[in-house]
mmCIF file of C-alpha atoms in Angstrom:
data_model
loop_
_atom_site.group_PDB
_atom_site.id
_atom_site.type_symbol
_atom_site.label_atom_id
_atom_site.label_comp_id
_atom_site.label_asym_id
_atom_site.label_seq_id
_atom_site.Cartn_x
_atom_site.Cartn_y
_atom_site.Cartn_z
ATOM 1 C CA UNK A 1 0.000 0.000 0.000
ATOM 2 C CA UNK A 2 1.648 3.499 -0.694
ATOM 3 C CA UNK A 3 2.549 5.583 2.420
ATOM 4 C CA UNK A 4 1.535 8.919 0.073
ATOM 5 C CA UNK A 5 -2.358 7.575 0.575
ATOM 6 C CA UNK A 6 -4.790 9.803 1.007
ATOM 7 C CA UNK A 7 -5.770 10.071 5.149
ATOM 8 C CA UNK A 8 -9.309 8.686 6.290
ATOM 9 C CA UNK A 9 -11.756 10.995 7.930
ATOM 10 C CA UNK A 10 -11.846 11.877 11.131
ATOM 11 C CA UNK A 11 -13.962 11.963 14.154
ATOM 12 C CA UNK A 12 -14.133 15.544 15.972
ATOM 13 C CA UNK A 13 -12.485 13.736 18.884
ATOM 14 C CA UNK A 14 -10.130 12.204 16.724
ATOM 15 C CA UNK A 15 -8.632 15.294 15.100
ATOM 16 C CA UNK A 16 -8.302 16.881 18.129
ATOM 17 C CA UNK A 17 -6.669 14.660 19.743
ATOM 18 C CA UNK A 18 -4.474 14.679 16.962
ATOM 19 C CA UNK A 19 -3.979 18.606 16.434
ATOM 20 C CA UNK A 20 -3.151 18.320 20.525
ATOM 21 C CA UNK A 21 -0.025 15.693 19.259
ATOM 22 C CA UNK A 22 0.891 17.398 16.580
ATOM 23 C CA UNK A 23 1.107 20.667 18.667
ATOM 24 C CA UNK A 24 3.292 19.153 21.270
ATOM 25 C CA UNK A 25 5.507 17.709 18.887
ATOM 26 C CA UNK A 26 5.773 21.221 16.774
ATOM 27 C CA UNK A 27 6.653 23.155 20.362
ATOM 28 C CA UNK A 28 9.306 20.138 20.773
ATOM 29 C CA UNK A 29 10.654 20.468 17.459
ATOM 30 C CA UNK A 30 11.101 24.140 17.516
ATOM 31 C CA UNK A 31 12.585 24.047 20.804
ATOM 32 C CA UNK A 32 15.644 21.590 19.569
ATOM 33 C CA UNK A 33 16.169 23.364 16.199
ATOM 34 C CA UNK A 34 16.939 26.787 18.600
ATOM 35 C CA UNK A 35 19.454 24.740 20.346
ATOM 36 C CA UNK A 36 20.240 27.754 22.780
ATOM 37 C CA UNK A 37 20.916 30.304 19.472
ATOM 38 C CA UNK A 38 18.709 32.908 21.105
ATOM 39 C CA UNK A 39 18.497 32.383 24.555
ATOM 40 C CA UNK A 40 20.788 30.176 25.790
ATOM 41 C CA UNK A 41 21.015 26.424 27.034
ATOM 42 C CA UNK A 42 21.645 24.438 29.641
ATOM 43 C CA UNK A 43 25.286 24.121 28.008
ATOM 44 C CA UNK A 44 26.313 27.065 27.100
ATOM 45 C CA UNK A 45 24.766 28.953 30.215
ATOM 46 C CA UNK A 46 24.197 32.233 27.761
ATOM 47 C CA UNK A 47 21.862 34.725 29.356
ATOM 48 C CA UNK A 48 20.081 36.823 27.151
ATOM 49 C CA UNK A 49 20.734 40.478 27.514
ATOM 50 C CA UNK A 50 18.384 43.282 26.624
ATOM 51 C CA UNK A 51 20.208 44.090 24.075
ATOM 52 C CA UNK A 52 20.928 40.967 22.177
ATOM 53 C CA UNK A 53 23.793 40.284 23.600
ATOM 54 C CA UNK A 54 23.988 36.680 25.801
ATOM 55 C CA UNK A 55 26.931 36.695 28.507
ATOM 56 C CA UNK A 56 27.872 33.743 30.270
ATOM 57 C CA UNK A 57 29.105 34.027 33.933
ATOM 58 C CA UNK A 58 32.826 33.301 34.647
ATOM 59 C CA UNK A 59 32.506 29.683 36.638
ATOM 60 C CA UNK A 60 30.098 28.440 33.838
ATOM 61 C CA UNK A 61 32.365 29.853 30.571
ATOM 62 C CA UNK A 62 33.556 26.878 28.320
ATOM 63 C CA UNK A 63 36.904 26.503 26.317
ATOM 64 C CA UNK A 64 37.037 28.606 22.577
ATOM 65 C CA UNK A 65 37.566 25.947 20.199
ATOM 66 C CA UNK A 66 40.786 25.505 18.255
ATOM 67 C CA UNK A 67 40.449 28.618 15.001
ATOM 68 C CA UNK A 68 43.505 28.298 13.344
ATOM 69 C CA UNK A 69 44.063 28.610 9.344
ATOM 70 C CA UNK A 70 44.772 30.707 6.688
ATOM 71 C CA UNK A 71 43.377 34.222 6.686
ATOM 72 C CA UNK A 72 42.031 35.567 3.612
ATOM 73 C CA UNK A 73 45.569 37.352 3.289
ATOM 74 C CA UNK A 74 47.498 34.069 2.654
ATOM 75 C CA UNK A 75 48.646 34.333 6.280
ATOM 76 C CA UNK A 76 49.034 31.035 8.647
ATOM 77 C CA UNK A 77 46.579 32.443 11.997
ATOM 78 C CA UNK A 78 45.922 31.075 15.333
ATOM 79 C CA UNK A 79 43.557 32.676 17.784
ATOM 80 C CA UNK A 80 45.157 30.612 20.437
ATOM 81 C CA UNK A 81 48.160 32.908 20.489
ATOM 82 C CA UNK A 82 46.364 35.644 21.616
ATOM 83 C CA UNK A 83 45.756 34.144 25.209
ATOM 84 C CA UNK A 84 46.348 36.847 27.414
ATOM 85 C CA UNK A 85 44.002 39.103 25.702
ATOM 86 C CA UNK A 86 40.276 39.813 25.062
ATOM 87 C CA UNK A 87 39.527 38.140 21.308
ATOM 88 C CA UNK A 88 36.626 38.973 19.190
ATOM 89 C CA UNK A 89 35.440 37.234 16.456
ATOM 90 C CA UNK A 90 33.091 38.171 14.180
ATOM 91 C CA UNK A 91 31.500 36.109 11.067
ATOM 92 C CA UNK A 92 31.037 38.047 7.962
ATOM 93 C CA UNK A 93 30.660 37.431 4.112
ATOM 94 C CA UNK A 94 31.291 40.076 1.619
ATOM 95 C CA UNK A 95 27.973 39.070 0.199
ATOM 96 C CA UNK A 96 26.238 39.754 3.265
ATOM 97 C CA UNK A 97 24.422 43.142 4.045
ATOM 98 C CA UNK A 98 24.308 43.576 7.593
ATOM 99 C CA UNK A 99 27.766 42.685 7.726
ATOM 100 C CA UNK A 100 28.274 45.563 5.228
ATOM 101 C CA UNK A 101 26.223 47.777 7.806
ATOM 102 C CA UNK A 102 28.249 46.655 10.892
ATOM 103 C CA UNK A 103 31.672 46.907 9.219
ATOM 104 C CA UNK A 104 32.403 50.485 10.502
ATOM 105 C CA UNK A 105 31.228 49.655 13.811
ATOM 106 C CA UNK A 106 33.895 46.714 14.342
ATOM 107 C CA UNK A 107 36.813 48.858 12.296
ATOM 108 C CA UNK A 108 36.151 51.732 14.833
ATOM 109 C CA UNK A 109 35.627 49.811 18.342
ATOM 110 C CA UNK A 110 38.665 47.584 17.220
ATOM 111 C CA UNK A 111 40.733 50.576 17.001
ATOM 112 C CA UNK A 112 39.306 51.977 20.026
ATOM 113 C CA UNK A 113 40.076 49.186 22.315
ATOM 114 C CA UNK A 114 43.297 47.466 20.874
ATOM 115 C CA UNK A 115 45.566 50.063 23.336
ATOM 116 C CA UNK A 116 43.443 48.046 25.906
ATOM 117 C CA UNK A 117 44.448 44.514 24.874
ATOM 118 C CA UNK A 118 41.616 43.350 22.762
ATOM 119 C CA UNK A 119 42.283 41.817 19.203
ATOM 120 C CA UNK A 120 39.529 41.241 17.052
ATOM 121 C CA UNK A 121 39.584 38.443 14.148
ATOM 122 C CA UNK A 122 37.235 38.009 11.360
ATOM 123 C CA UNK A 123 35.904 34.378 10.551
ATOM 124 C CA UNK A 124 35.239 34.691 6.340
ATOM 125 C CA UNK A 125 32.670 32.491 5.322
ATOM 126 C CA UNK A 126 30.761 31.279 2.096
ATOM 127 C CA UNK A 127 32.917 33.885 -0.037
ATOM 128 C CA UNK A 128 34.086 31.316 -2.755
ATOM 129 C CA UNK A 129 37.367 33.599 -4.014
ATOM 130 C CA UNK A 130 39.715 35.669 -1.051
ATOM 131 C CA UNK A 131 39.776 38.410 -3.448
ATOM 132 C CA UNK A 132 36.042 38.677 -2.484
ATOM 133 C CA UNK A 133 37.002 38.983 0.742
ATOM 134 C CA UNK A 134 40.024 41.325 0.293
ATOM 135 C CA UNK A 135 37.551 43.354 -1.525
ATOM 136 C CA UNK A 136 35.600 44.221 1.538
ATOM 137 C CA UNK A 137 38.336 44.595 4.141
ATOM 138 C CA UNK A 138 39.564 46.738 1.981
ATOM 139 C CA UNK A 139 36.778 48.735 0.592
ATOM 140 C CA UNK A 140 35.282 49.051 4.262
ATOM 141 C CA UNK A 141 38.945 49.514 6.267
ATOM 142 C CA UNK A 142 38.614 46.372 8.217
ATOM 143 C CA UNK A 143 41.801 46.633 10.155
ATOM 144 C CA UNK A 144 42.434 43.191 11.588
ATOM 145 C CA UNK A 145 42.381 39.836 10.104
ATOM 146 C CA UNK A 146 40.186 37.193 9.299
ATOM 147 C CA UNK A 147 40.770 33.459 8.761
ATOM 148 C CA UNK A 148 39.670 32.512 5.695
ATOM 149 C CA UNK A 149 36.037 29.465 6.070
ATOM 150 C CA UNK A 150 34.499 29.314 2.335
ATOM 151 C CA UNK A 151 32.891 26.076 4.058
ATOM 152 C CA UNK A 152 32.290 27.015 7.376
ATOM 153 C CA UNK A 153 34.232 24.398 9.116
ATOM 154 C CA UNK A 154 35.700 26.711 11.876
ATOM 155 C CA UNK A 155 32.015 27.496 12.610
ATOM 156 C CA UNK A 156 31.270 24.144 13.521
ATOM 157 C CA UNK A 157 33.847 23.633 16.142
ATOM 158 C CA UNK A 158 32.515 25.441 19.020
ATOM 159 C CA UNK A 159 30.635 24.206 21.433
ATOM 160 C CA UNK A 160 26.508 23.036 20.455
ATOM 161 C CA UNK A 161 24.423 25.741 21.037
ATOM 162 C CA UNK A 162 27.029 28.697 21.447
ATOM 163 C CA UNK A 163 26.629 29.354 17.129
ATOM 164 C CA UNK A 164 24.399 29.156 14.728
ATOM 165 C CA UNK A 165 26.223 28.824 11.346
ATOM 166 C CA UNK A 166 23.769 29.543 9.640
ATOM 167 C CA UNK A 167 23.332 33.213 11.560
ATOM 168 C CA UNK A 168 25.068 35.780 9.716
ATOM 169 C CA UNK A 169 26.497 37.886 10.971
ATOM 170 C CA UNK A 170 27.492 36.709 14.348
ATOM 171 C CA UNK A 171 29.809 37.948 16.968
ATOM 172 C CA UNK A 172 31.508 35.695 19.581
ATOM 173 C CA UNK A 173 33.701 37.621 22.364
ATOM 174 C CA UNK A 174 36.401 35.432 24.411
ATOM 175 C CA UNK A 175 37.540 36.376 27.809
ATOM 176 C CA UNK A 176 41.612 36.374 28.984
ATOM 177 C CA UNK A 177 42.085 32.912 29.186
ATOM 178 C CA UNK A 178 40.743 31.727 26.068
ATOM 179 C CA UNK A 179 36.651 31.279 26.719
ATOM 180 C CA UNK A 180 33.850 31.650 25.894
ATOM 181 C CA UNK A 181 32.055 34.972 27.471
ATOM 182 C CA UNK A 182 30.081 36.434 25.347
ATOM 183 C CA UNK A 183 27.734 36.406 22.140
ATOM 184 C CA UNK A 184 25.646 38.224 19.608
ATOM 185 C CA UNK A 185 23.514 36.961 16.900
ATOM 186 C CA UNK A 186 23.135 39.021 13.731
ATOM 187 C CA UNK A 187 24.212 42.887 12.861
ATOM 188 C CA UNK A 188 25.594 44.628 16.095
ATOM 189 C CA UNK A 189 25.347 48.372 16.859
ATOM 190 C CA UNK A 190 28.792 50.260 17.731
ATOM 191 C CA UNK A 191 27.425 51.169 21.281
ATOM 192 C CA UNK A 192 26.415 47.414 22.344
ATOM 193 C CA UNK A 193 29.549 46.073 20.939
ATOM 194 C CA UNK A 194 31.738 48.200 23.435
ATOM 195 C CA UNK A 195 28.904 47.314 25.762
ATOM 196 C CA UNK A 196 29.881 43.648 25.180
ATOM 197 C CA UNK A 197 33.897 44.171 25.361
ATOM 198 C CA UNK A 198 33.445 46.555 28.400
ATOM 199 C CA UNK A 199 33.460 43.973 31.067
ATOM 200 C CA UNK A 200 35.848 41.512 29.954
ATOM 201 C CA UNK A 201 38.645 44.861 29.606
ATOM 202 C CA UNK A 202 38.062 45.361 33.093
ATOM 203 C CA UNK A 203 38.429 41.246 34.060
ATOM 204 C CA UNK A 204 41.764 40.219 34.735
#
């Protein structure tokens, strides 16, 4: 018999009943394909700011994964050799308008703060050439560099639940000692970005 067969009629108790399941199992559903992107989970420990921006508190922040490569410069980069200071990333395309409307804000605050020992690092993604890349940082005077992810693979090493790869763009801040502290999902404004870094300058 073919699975694709048209469905019998149903009793008024029936179909609610079923509507009830099917409810349930939507509210489920939904609930795992958030996986903590917007409001945290049990393990990432993000809580959700008022203005977008999750934190996680210092006894609950988890290990930055290993983001080494080459940047879209031809350079060999590891973000692990910038222990010691406050690293944010930020995932961009060239292709990608909000990252176009962000780009000042991160050239500016990154300019702002780097006296203060904070590095930022752009994760390139889904831009099939570097000179697409190169392109932007250089039409938009991105001053730092970015490791080069056509793929997306770096994106996939952190931790379930602390990025969405398919949110772009997304901005991932990472205390002293190499975690995890801090996140935003989609465009930034200047102000809440430097609201973001703020606290982790002042940590030691």
């Amino acid at each position: 018999m073919s699975a694709c067969r048209a469905p019998r009629r149903l009793t008024g108790r029936r179909r609610l009943t079923l509507l009830a399941a099917g409810a349930a199992l939507a509210s489920l559903t939904l609930s795992a394909c958030g996986d903590g992107t917007s409001g945290g989970s049990a393990q990432t420990r993000f809580v959700q700011g008022k203005n977008g921006v999750a934190t996680v508190a210092v006894a609950d922040r988890q290990k930055a994964p290993d983001l080494s490569g080459e940047t879209t410069r031809g350079k060999q980069l590891d973000v692990a050799d910038y222990r010691g200071k406050v690293v944010v990333l930020n995932v961009w395309g060239s292709w990608c308008g909000p990252c176009i409307a962000e780009a000042p804000n991160f050239a500016k605050v990154a300019g702002d703060t780097k006296d203060k020992g904070v590095q930022f690092v752009g994760i390139n993604t889904r831009d099939s050439e570097k000179s697409q890349a190169t392109s932007f940082e250089e039409q938009h005077k991105v001053p730092y560099p970015s490791l080069y992810d056509p793929s997306g693979k770096l994106m996939l090493r952190f931790p379930k639940g602390s990025l969405n790869p398919q949110s772009i763009p997304s901005t991932i801040a990472i205390d002293r000692h190499g975690r995890i502290a801090a996140r935003s999902i989609g465009p930034i404004t200047e102000d809440d970005l430097r609201k973001m870094i703020k606290p982790l300058i002042a940590e030691k």
